[in-house]
Coordinates of C-alpha atoms and ligand atoms in Angstrom, one line a residue:
M1 CA 67.9 55.3 130.8
E2 CA 67.3 53.5 134.0
N3 CA 66.7 50.0 132.6
F4 CA 69.5 50.1 130.2
K5 CA 72.0 47.2 130.5
S6 CA 75.5 46.6 129.1
G7 CA 78.4 44.3 129.5
F8 CA 81.2 42.3 128.0
V9 CA 80.9 38.8 126.6
S10 CA 83.7 36.6 125.6
I11 CA 83.3 33.8 122.9
V12 CA 85.6 31.0 123.7
G13 CA 86.0 27.6 122.2
R14 CA 88.4 25.2 120.4
T15 CA 89.9 26.3 117.1
N16 CA 87.6 26.1 114.1
V17 CA 84.3 25.6 116.0
G18 CA 82.8 28.8 114.4
K19 CA 83.4 31.6 116.9
S20 CA 84.2 34.2 114.4
T21 CA 81.3 33.1 112.2
L22 CA 79.0 33.5 115.2
L23 CA 80.4 36.9 116.0
N24 CA 79.8 38.1 112.5
S25 CA 76.2 36.8 112.6
L26 CA 75.5 38.5 115.9
V27 CA 76.8 41.8 114.7
G28 CA 75.6 41.6 111.1
E29 CA 78.9 42.8 109.8
K30 CA 82.1 41.1 108.8
V31 CA 84.3 41.9 111.8
A32 CA 86.4 38.8 112.1
I33 CA 87.8 36.7 109.3
M34 CA 86.6 33.1 108.9
A35 CA 88.2 30.1 107.3
N36 CA 87.9 26.4 107.4
K37 CA 91.4 26.1 108.8
P38 CA 92.6 26.0 112.4
Q39 CA 94.0 29.1 114.2
T40 CA 92.4 31.6 112.0
T41 CA 91.8 34.3 114.7
R42 CA 95.0 35.6 116.4
T43 CA 93.8 38.4 118.6
A44 CA 90.8 39.4 120.8
I45 CA 88.4 41.2 118.5
R46 CA 85.7 43.3 119.9
A47 CA 82.3 43.7 118.2
I48 CA 79.3 45.6 119.5
V49 CA 75.6 44.7 119.3
N50 CA 73.2 47.5 120.1
R51 CA 69.7 46.5 121.2
E52 CA 66.8 48.6 122.3
N53 CA 67.6 48.2 126.0
S54 CA 71.2 47.0 126.0
Q55 CA 74.6 47.2 124.5
I56 CA 76.5 43.9 124.3
I57 CA 80.2 44.0 123.6
F58 CA 81.4 40.6 122.3
I59 CA 85.1 39.5 122.3
D60 CA 86.0 36.9 119.7
T61 CA 89.1 35.0 120.8
P62 CA 91.7 32.8 119.2
G63 CA 90.7 29.1 119.3
I64 CA 92.1 26.9 121.9
H65 CA 94.7 24.5 120.5
K66 CA 98.1 23.0 121.5
P67 CA 100.6 25.8 120.9
K68 CA 103.8 25.1 119.0
T69 CA 105.2 28.6 118.8
K70 CA 105.4 31.8 120.9
L71 CA 102.6 33.1 118.7
G72 CA 100.4 30.1 119.6
E73 CA 101.2 30.6 123.3
A74 CA 100.2 34.3 123.1
M75 CA 97.0 33.4 121.4
I76 CA 96.0 30.9 124.1
E77 CA 96.9 33.5 126.8
T78 CA 94.7 36.1 125.1
A79 CA 91.8 33.7 124.9
F80 CA 91.9 32.6 128.5
G81 CA 92.8 36.1 129.6
T82 CA 89.5 37.4 128.4
I83 CA 87.6 35.0 130.7
Q84 CA 88.8 37.1 133.7
D85 CA 87.6 40.4 132.2
V86 CA 84.1 39.6 131.0
D87 CA 80.6 39.5 132.5
V88 CA 79.4 36.5 130.6
I89 CA 81.2 33.6 128.8
V90 CA 79.8 32.1 125.6
F91 CA 81.3 28.6 125.4
L92 CA 81.1 27.4 121.8
I93 CA 81.4 23.7 121.1
E94 CA 80.8 21.6 118.0
A95 CA 77.7 19.6 117.7
T96 CA 79.7 16.7 116.1
S97 CA 81.6 16.1 119.4
E98 CA 80.8 12.7 120.9
E99 CA 82.3 13.5 124.3
I100 CA 84.2 16.2 126.1
G101 CA 87.6 16.3 124.3
K102 CA 90.9 17.6 125.8
G103 CA 90.5 21.1 124.5
D104 CA 87.0 21.5 125.6
R105 CA 87.9 20.0 129.0
L106 CA 90.6 22.7 129.4
I107 CA 88.1 25.4 128.6
L108 CA 85.5 23.9 130.9
D109 CA 88.1 24.0 133.7
K110 CA 88.8 27.6 133.1
I111 CA 85.1 28.4 133.2
K112 CA 84.7 26.5 136.5
E113 CA 87.7 28.3 138.0
S114 CA 86.1 31.7 137.1
G115 CA 82.7 30.7 138.4
K116 CA 81.2 33.2 136.0
K117 CA 77.9 33.0 134.2
A118 CA 78.3 31.0 131.1
I119 CA 76.1 30.0 128.2
L120 CA 76.8 26.8 126.3
V121 CA 76.3 27.2 122.5
I122 CA 76.3 24.0 120.4
N123 CA 77.3 25.1 116.9
K124 CA 77.0 23.4 113.5
I125 CA 73.7 21.6 114.3
D126 CA 73.2 21.2 110.6
L127 CA 75.8 18.4 110.7
I128 CA 74.1 16.1 113.2
K129 CA 70.8 14.4 114.2
R130 CA 68.7 15.6 117.1
E131 CA 69.4 12.6 119.3
K132 CA 73.1 13.4 119.3
L133 CA 72.3 16.9 120.4
L134 CA 70.4 15.7 123.4
N135 CA 73.2 13.5 124.4
L136 CA 75.7 16.3 124.2
I137 CA 73.5 18.6 126.3
S138 CA 73.2 16.0 129.0
I139 CA 77.0 15.4 129.2
Y140 CA 77.8 19.1 129.5
S141 CA 74.9 19.9 131.9
K142 CA 76.5 17.6 134.4
E143 CA 79.7 19.6 134.3
Y144 CA 78.5 23.2 135.0
E145 CA 75.4 25.1 135.7
F146 CA 75.1 26.9 132.4
S147 CA 72.7 29.8 132.4
A148 CA 71.4 28.5 129.1
V149 CA 72.2 25.9 126.5
I150 CA 71.5 27.0 122.9
P151 CA 71.8 24.9 119.7
M152 CA 73.2 27.1 116.9
Q153 CA 73.9 27.2 113.2
A154 CA 76.2 30.2 113.0
T155 CA 76.5 30.1 109.2
K156 CA 72.8 30.8 109.0
G157 CA 72.5 33.1 112.0
K158 CA 69.9 30.7 113.4
N159 CA 69.1 31.2 117.1
T160 CA 71.2 34.3 117.4
E161 CA 68.3 36.3 118.8
I162 CA 67.7 33.7 121.5
L163 CA 71.4 34.0 122.4
L164 CA 71.2 37.7 122.7
D165 CA 68.0 37.5 124.8
E166 CA 69.7 35.1 127.2
I167 CA 72.8 37.3 127.5
E168 CA 70.6 40.4 128.1
K169 CA 68.8 38.6 130.9
I170 CA 72.2 38.1 132.7
L171 CA 73.6 41.6 132.2
K172 CA 73.4 44.2 134.9
P173 CA 72.4 47.8 134.4
G174 CA 75.1 49.8 132.8
P175 CA 75.9 52.6 130.3
A176 CA 76.5 52.3 126.5
Y177 CA 80.3 52.1 126.3
Y178 CA 80.4 52.7 122.5
D179 CA 78.6 55.0 120.1
I180 CA 75.8 53.2 118.4
D181 CA 77.3 53.5 115.0
E182 CA 80.5 51.7 116.1
Y183 CA 80.6 48.0 115.6
T184 CA 84.2 47.1 116.3
D185 CA 87.3 48.4 118.0
Q186 CA 89.5 47.4 115.0
T187 CA 91.0 50.1 112.8
G188 CA 90.5 50.2 109.1
R189 CA 94.1 49.1 108.7
Q190 CA 93.6 46.1 111.0
L191 CA 90.5 45.1 109.1
A192 CA 92.3 45.3 105.8
E193 CA 95.3 43.3 107.1
E194 CA 92.9 40.6 108.3
L195 CA 90.9 40.5 105.0
I196 CA 94.1 40.0 103.0
R197 CA 95.2 37.2 105.4
E198 CA 91.8 35.6 105.1
K199 CA 92.1 35.3 101.4
A200 CA 95.6 33.8 101.7
L201 CA 94.3 31.3 104.4
R202 CA 91.5 30.2 102.1
L203 CA 93.5 29.9 98.9
L204 CA 96.7 28.3 100.3
N205 CA 97.2 24.9 101.9
D206 CA 99.3 23.2 104.5
E207 CA 101.5 25.2 106.8
V208 CA 102.1 28.1 104.4
P209 CA 99.1 30.3 105.3
H210 CA 99.6 29.8 109.1
G211 CA 103.1 31.3 108.8
L212 CA 101.8 34.5 107.3
F213 CA 101.2 37.9 108.7
V214 CA 100.1 41.0 106.8
E215 CA 101.1 44.6 107.4
V216 CA 99.3 47.5 105.7
E217 CA 101.9 50.2 105.2
K218 CA 99.7 52.7 103.5
M219 CA 95.9 53.3 103.5
E220 CA 94.8 56.6 102.2
E221 CA 91.6 58.0 100.7
T222 CA 92.0 60.1 97.6
V223 CA 90.1 60.9 94.4
T224 CA 90.7 59.6 90.9
N225 CA 91.0 61.8 87.8
K226 CA 87.3 61.5 87.4
K227 CA 86.8 62.8 91.0
E228 CA 85.6 59.5 92.3
P229 CA 86.8 58.5 95.8
I230 CA 89.3 55.7 96.0
Y231 CA 91.4 54.1 98.7
N232 CA 95.1 53.4 97.9
I233 CA 96.2 50.5 100.0
E234 CA 99.7 49.0 100.1
A235 CA 100.3 45.8 102.0
T236 CA 103.1 43.4 102.6
I237 CA 102.5 39.7 103.2
Y238 CA 105.3 38.2 105.3
C239 CA 106.0 34.5 105.3
L240 CA 108.3 32.2 107.1
R241 CA 110.5 30.9 104.4
D242 CA 111.7 31.8 100.9
S243 CA 110.0 28.6 99.6
H244 CA 106.7 29.8 101.1
K245 CA 107.2 33.2 99.4
G246 CA 107.3 31.4 96.0
I247 CA 104.1 29.6 96.8
V248 CA 102.3 32.8 97.9
I249 CA 103.4 34.6 94.7
G250 CA 102.6 31.5 92.6
K251 CA 103.4 30.7 89.0
N252 CA 103.6 34.0 87.0
G253 CA 102.4 35.8 90.1
E254 CA 99.0 34.2 89.7
M255 CA 98.4 33.3 93.4
L256 CA 99.2 36.8 94.7
K257 CA 97.0 38.2 92.0
K258 CA 94.1 36.0 93.2
I259 CA 94.7 36.9 96.8
G260 CA 94.8 40.6 95.9
T261 CA 91.6 40.5 93.7
Y262 CA 89.5 38.7 96.4
A263 CA 90.8 41.0 99.1
R264 CA 90.2 44.1 97.0
K265 CA 86.5 43.1 96.4
D266 CA 86.0 42.6 100.1
L267 CA 87.7 45.9 101.0
E268 CA 85.6 47.8 98.5
K269 CA 82.5 46.3 100.1
M270 CA 83.7 47.3 103.6
L271 CA 84.8 50.8 102.6
G272 CA 82.1 51.5 100.2
T273 CA 84.5 53.0 97.6
K274 CA 86.9 51.7 94.9
V275 CA 90.2 50.3 96.2
N276 CA 93.6 50.2 94.5
L277 CA 95.5 47.5 96.3
K278 CA 99.2 46.8 95.9
T279 CA 100.7 43.8 97.6
W280 CA 104.3 42.6 98.2
V281 CA 105.6 39.4 99.6
K282 CA 108.6 39.2 101.9
T283 CA 110.3 36.6 104.1
K284 CA 110.7 37.1 107.8
K285 CA 112.2 33.9 109.3
D286 CA 111.0 32.8 112.7
W287 CA 108.7 35.8 113.2
Q288 CA 106.3 33.6 115.2
E289 CA 109.1 33.5 117.9
M290 CA 109.8 37.2 117.9
D291 CA 108.5 39.1 120.8
S292 CA 108.4 42.4 118.9
I293 CA 105.8 40.9 116.5
V294 CA 104.1 38.4 118.8
N295 CA 103.3 41.1 121.3
K296 CA 101.0 42.8 118.8
F297 CA 98.7 39.8 119.1
K298 CA 98.6 39.9 122.9
N299 CA 95.6 41.2 124.9
K300 CA 95.2 45.0 124.7
Ligands
LIG401 N1 78.3 23.3 108.9 C1 78.6 24.4 109.6 N2 79.8 25.0 109.5 C2 80.0 26.1 110.2 C3 79.0 26.7 111.1 N3 79.6 27.8 111.7 C4 80.8 27.9 111.2 N4 81.1 26.9 110.4 C5 82.4 26.7 109.6 O1 83.4 26.4 110.5 C6 84.7 26.9 109.9 C7 85.4 27.7 111.0 O2 84.8 28.9 111.3 P1 85.5 30.1 112.0 O3 84.4 31.0 112.4 O4 86.6 30.6 111.3 O5 85.9 29.3 113.4 P2 86.7 29.9 114.6 O6 86.2 29.2 115.8 O7 86.6 31.4 114.7 O8 88.2 29.4 114.4 P3 89.6 30.0 115.0 O9 89.6 31.4 114.8 O10 90.6 29.2 114.2 O11 89.6 29.6 116.4 C8 84.3 27.8 108.7 O12 84.6 27.0 107.6 C9 82.8 28.0 108.9 O13 82.1 28.2 107.7 C10 77.7 26.0 111.2 O14 76.8 26.4 111.9 N5 77.6 24.9 110.4
LIG402 MG1 88.1 32.8 114.6

């Protein structure tokens, strides 16, 4: 097709501004986990939007924050690294900001350095009054020539079509890189690991959930005695300390049971079959400093 356009778009922003929520809204599938906690996303996650005349490949990135571990450093590297590789940058900020904070300034500088086409998306407009929005638009417009500035409520998917239209305008002619039935580059295993981590992030507090990573050891489709399809999934949740392990398991194993139940329900939705999920909890001290593990989170 002669008029067909395609390209790569990176979604960057501070941690917790709603990047993953926006990505999921754009794609209409749960591709990236979301939580009201900082540093939820750890890797660059691709998701594909197919439109009549275009294919847009979005890259959700880890939120920009002040790194305290090797893992944190790898996450920032991944996020900024995508800026070099993409055709368009979607810079997501929070509508509640009063001015350009440190993190947003850092991102702005990277965008300026790249000189790339960028769209400013102001998310969580449900939390503010209109006047504030105009003020924010004016502050940011002085900083960079954004191709568009779009107010957004990612939780409701409001204005996502406008964003897609604006991106499409910028894209150049190109082929469809992915089949139209594909919507992410993540494997089933990775999606399962992330869903389990999401439940832990949501159910646990303080530093415990941030020190977790999940590994799916087994994921196989089989049939029950009644010949119904079922997935057997076995996963281990690794935490930083033995004391954390106790918290993840909980009194009488109740916390782990809760994490498992919520994760299973989401997995069943995602896979469209019944799921039998078994989880274990183990301690792996200082894994956030181990190259062998941290490298997994680096840009592919
Ligand atoms: N009120 C409101 N909350 C939102 C909106 N969009 C996202 N959120 C909430 O913001 C929180 C963070 O959302 P995420 O999508 O996980 O944020 P993120 O930018 O991907 O975070 P990191 O992966 O840590 O960088 C969640 O609790 C979302 O429900 C919105 O439009 N309005
Ligand atoms: Mg995220």
